[in-house]
Coordinates of C-alpha atoms in Angstrom, one line a residue:
L14 CA 0.1 0.1 0.2
L15 CA 1.7 3.4 -1.0
E16 CA -0.9 5.5 1.1
A17 CA -2.7 4.3 4.0
W18 CA -3.1 6.8 6.7
I19 CA -6.3 8.9 8.6
A20 CA -6.9 12.3 9.2
Y21 CA -9.0 14.7 11.3
T22 CA -9.6 18.0 11.2
G23 CA -11.1 20.5 13.2
T24 CA -11.3 23.7 15.0
G25 CA -12.7 22.6 18.5
L26 CA -9.3 22.4 20.3
L27 CA -8.1 25.7 19.1
G28 CA -10.4 27.6 17.6
V29 CA -8.8 27.9 14.3
P30 CA -8.1 25.4 12.1
A31 CA -6.4 22.2 13.3
G32 CA -5.6 18.6 12.5
I33 CA -3.6 15.6 12.9
K34 CA -2.8 13.3 9.8
L35 CA -0.8 9.6 10.5
G36 CA -0.2 6.3 8.8
H37 CA 1.9 5.8 5.6
M38 CA 1.6 8.9 3.3
P39 CA 3.7 11.2 0.8
V40 CA 6.5 13.3 2.6
V41 CA 8.1 16.6 1.2
V42 CA 9.5 19.2 3.1
G43 CA 8.8 23.0 1.7
E44 CA 9.6 22.8 -1.9
G45 CA 11.3 19.0 -2.2
T46 CA 14.7 20.2 -2.4
F47 CA 16.2 18.5 0.5
F48 CA 13.6 16.0 1.3
D49 CA 11.1 14.4 -1.0
H50 CA 9.7 11.3 -0.4
R51 CA 6.1 11.6 -2.3
R52 CA 6.3 8.4 -4.6
Y53 CA 6.8 5.9 -1.8
G54 CA 5.7 7.7 1.2
D55 CA 6.8 7.2 4.8
D56 CA 5.2 6.3 8.0
A57 CA 4.9 9.7 9.6
I58 CA 2.7 11.5 11.7
L59 CA 1.4 15.3 10.8
L60 CA 0.3 18.2 12.8
Y61 CA -1.1 21.4 11.2
V62 CA -2.9 24.4 12.5
E63 CA -4.0 27.5 10.7
P64 CA -3.4 30.3 13.0
A65 CA -4.6 33.1 10.5
K66 CA -6.2 32.8 7.2
G67 CA -3.3 32.0 5.0
T68 CA -0.8 30.8 7.2
E69 CA -0.1 27.3 7.9
I70 CA 1.9 25.5 10.6
N71 CA 3.3 21.9 10.1
L72 CA 4.6 19.8 12.6
L73 CA 6.0 16.4 11.1
T74 CA 8.0 13.5 12.3
A75 CA 8.3 10.1 10.0
K76 CA 10.3 6.9 10.0
L77 CA 13.4 6.9 7.2
F78 CA 15.1 3.7 8.4
E79 CA 13.9 1.0 10.7
N80 CA 16.8 -1.0 11.9
A81 CA 16.0 -3.9 14.6
A82 CA 12.0 -4.6 13.9
T83 CA 12.0 -5.2 17.7
D84 CA 13.8 -2.1 19.0
N85 CA 12.3 1.8 18.3
T86 CA 15.7 3.3 20.1
D87 CA 17.9 2.1 16.9
D88 CA 16.0 3.9 14.2
I89 CA 16.9 7.3 11.9
D90 CA 14.0 9.5 12.1
L91 CA 12.9 13.2 10.4
Y92 CA 11.6 15.6 12.3
S93 CA 10.5 18.7 10.2
L94 CA 9.0 22.5 11.9
M95 CA 7.2 23.9 8.4
L96 CA 6.0 27.4 8.1
T97 CA 4.2 29.1 4.9
H98 CA 2.1 32.4 4.2
K99 CA 0.1 33.1 1.2
A100 CA -0.9 36.2 0.3
G101 CA -2.6 36.8 -3.0
A102 CA -0.5 35.2 -6.1
H103 CA 2.7 35.2 -3.5
T104 CA 3.8 32.2 -1.1
I105 CA 6.7 32.3 1.2
G106 CA 7.7 29.4 3.4
A107 CA 10.6 28.2 5.7
N108 CA 11.4 25.3 7.2
Y109 CA 13.8 23.4 9.7
S110 CA 14.7 19.8 9.5
L111 CA 16.3 17.3 11.5
I112 CA 17.8 13.7 10.4
K113 CA 18.5 12.1 13.9
S114 CA 19.7 8.8 14.6
D115 CA 19.7 7.3 18.6
N116 CA 21.6 4.0 18.1
L117 CA 23.0 2.5 15.0
A118 CA 25.3 0.3 16.5
G119 CA 25.9 -3.0 14.9
A120 CA 23.6 -1.6 11.5
G121 CA 25.1 -2.7 8.2
A122 CA 25.4 0.3 5.9
V123 CA 22.4 2.4 5.2
A124 CA 22.1 2.5 1.7
T125 CA 18.9 4.1 1.6
Y126 CA 20.1 7.4 1.6
R127 CA 21.4 8.0 -1.8
S128 CA 24.3 10.5 -1.2
L129 CA 24.5 10.1 2.2
A130 CA 26.9 7.3 3.5
I131 CA 26.3 6.0 6.7
A132 CA 27.9 3.1 8.0
G133 CA 27.4 0.4 10.8
G134 CA 27.4 2.1 14.4
D135 CA 27.3 6.0 13.0
Q136 CA 25.2 8.4 14.4
I137 CA 23.8 11.1 12.2
N138 CA 22.7 14.7 13.5
L139 CA 21.9 16.2 10.0
Q140 CA 20.1 19.9 10.1
N141 CA 18.5 21.7 7.4
I142 CA 16.9 25.0 7.1
G143 CA 15.0 26.1 3.9
V144 CA 13.4 29.1 2.6
F145 CA 11.5 29.5 -0.3
A146 CA 9.2 31.6 -2.7
K147 CA 6.9 31.1 -5.2
G148 CA 4.1 33.4 -7.1
K149 CA 2.8 35.1 -10.3
I150 CA 3.4 38.8 -11.1
G151 CA 1.5 39.4 -14.3
Q152 CA 2.3 36.8 -17.0
V153 CA 5.3 35.5 -14.9
D154 CA 5.6 32.3 -12.4
Y155 CA 9.0 32.5 -10.3
K156 CA 10.3 30.4 -7.7
A157 CA 13.3 30.4 -5.8
T158 CA 14.4 28.1 -2.7
A159 CA 17.9 27.9 -0.7
D160 CA 18.8 25.2 2.0
F161 CA 21.6 25.4 4.1
Q162 CA 22.9 22.3 6.2
F163 CA 24.8 22.2 9.3
G164 CA 25.6 19.2 12.5
K165 CA 27.4 16.3 12.2
L166 CA 28.3 12.7 11.7
E167 CA 29.7 10.7 14.9
D168 CA 31.0 7.4 15.4
N169 CA 29.3 4.6 18.0
A170 CA 32.0 6.4 20.8
G171 CA 31.0 9.9 20.2
G172 CA 33.7 11.3 18.4
K173 CA 33.4 13.2 15.2
R174 CA 34.1 12.0 11.9
E175 CA 32.7 14.4 10.1
S176 CA 30.2 18.0 10.1
Y177 CA 27.9 18.8 7.1
R178 CA 28.6 22.2 5.9
G179 CA 26.1 21.7 2.2
Y180 CA 23.6 24.0 0.7
G181 CA 21.6 24.1 -2.6
I182 CA 20.0 26.9 -4.7
T183 CA 17.1 26.9 -7.2
L184 CA 15.7 29.6 -9.1
G185 CA 13.1 29.5 -12.0
A186 CA 10.7 31.4 -14.0
N187 CA 7.9 30.7 -16.5
Y188 CA 6.9 33.6 -19.1
K189 CA 3.4 32.7 -20.7
L190 CA 2.1 33.6 -23.8
D191 CA -0.8 31.5 -25.0
P192 CA -0.6 29.0 -26.6
V193 CA 3.0 28.9 -25.6
T194 CA 5.3 29.5 -22.4
I195 CA 8.9 29.9 -22.1
R196 CA 10.7 28.7 -18.7
A197 CA 14.5 28.9 -17.3
N198 CA 15.9 27.9 -14.3
F199 CA 19.1 27.4 -12.8
V200 CA 20.1 25.0 -9.6
Y201 CA 23.3 24.4 -7.8
G202 CA 24.1 21.8 -5.1
S203 CA 27.3 22.5 -3.4
G204 CA 29.9 19.1 -3.7
D205 CA 33.0 18.4 -1.7
S206 CA 36.0 17.7 -3.5
N207 CA 38.1 17.1 -0.4
G208 CA 37.3 13.9 1.6
D209 CA 40.4 14.1 3.4
D210 CA 39.4 16.7 6.1
N211 CA 36.1 16.3 8.3
K212 CA 34.1 19.2 6.7
N213 CA 31.5 17.6 4.3
K214 CA 30.3 20.6 2.1
A215 CA 28.2 18.5 -0.3
F216 CA 24.5 19.4 0.2
Q217 CA 22.7 16.1 1.3
T218 CA 19.1 15.3 -0.4
F219 CA 16.6 12.8 0.5
V220 CA 14.2 12.9 -2.7
G221 CA 13.1 9.3 -2.9
N222 CA 13.6 7.8 -6.6
V223 CA 11.3 10.9 -7.7
I224 CA 11.8 12.9 -10.6
D225 CA 12.6 16.3 -9.0
P226 CA 10.4 18.6 -9.5
N227 CA 13.6 21.4 -8.7
L228 CA 15.6 19.2 -11.9
P229 CA 12.9 17.1 -13.8
T230 CA 15.6 15.5 -15.7
V231 CA 14.2 12.1 -17.0
V232 CA 17.8 10.5 -17.9
Y233 CA 19.9 12.1 -15.4
N234 CA 19.2 11.9 -11.8
W235 CA 16.8 9.1 -12.5
R236 CA 18.6 6.9 -15.3
V237 CA 22.2 7.1 -14.5
D238 CA 24.8 8.1 -11.7
T239 CA 25.0 11.2 -10.6
A240 CA 27.7 13.4 -9.8
A241 CA 27.3 12.8 -6.1
G242 CA 29.1 9.4 -6.4
S243 CA 29.8 6.3 -8.6
G244 CA 26.5 4.1 -8.6
I245 CA 24.2 6.5 -6.8
R246 CA 21.2 7.8 -8.7
G247 CA 18.2 9.7 -7.3
T248 CA 19.9 12.5 -5.5
G249 CA 17.9 15.7 -6.8
I250 CA 20.6 18.7 -7.2
A251 CA 23.3 17.1 -5.0
N252 CA 27.1 18.4 -6.2
T253 CA 24.9 19.3 -9.4
T254 CA 24.9 22.4 -11.4
A255 CA 22.4 22.6 -14.1
Y256 CA 21.0 25.1 -16.4
N257 CA 17.4 24.7 -18.5
L258 CA 15.6 26.3 -21.0
G259 CA 12.2 24.8 -22.0
V260 CA 8.8 25.8 -23.9
T261 CA 5.4 24.3 -23.8
A262 CA 3.3 24.9 -26.4
S263 CA -0.5 23.6 -26.9
P264 CA -1.1 24.3 -30.6
M265 CA -4.6 22.8 -30.5
K266 CA -6.9 21.3 -28.0
D267 CA -5.9 18.0 -26.2
L268 CA -2.7 18.2 -27.4
T269 CA 0.3 19.7 -25.5
A270 CA 4.1 19.4 -25.7
H271 CA 7.1 20.3 -23.8
L272 CA 10.9 20.6 -24.8
D273 CA 13.5 21.0 -22.3
Y274 CA 17.1 21.4 -22.8
Y275 CA 19.4 21.0 -19.5
L276 CA 23.2 21.9 -19.4
L277 CA 24.7 20.0 -16.7
R278 CA 28.0 19.9 -14.6
A279 CA 29.4 18.7 -11.4
S280 CA 29.8 21.7 -8.6
K281 CA 32.6 19.7 -7.5
K282 CA 35.1 17.8 -9.1
L283 CA 34.9 14.0 -7.4
A284 CA 36.9 10.9 -7.8
S285 CA 34.4 8.7 -6.2
S286 CA 31.6 9.9 -9.0
G287 CA 31.4 8.2 -12.7
F288 CA 32.5 11.5 -14.2
G289 CA 36.0 11.4 -13.1
S290 CA 37.9 14.8 -12.8
D291 CA 35.8 16.5 -15.0
K292 CA 33.1 18.5 -13.8
D293 CA 31.2 18.1 -17.6
I294 CA 28.3 15.8 -17.5
G295 CA 27.1 16.7 -20.5
S296 CA 23.9 17.7 -22.1
E297 CA 20.3 16.9 -22.4
L298 CA 17.2 17.2 -24.5
D299 CA 13.7 16.0 -23.2
L300 CA 10.4 15.7 -25.3
K301 CA 7.3 15.3 -23.8
V302 CA 3.8 15.3 -25.8
T303 CA 0.6 14.1 -24.2

């Protein structure tokens, strides 16, 4: 079952719209640059309240990795606070997330974490602060996001293995001129070219094998290894710089065509990536007709 959850919404407890949702559900933080598990979902609890019209507060906890099935103290969990405010055609938001493990002693490598390598016994404390703005000005739709990371990865004895210093930025705009829409996007996810120090400057992503809405390439990031490392796929904008120009046209009723060109580069050279010492990943041309 991809989704199996229950929800309750009312105004009796706080006097304003509020509710709780729990079960297995699609989970996303902010605009999904850092965390997006909408494809397969997670076991989660979501509390939400609307203290004023257009303003929403969400508290989320989700189970990301279950180590021993009989022990709830050796897992990896997500805790997130999300704030959004919508005024007319514009929406702004901010979020804080903590990905934390309690006790992974004896656990094998956690392969579900894509670009984030966690060995057995490691303790993770990864924190992400994100902000975004999106909306419409005249015929132009715009969107911008920024995420900044800190925290640390420790061994089982409490010794620090590395600290997180990654960040990610996305910028995009669409210009609508019926029946054509022209768009331009730029994304940057930091990388770490120095594996010898204890500072991990790579932007850590948890995008759960989706076609990332911030980098919706069909081949790169879904079908082939990304610049985040050799043998790693579906990492969103991690260690990736991308420029996109695209156009959507509807020449007749019920027919729409989307054409997108992407120029892709690794943000930092990685010896462990499939691209060797070169930053140039290549280019991609995607055509979709519906």
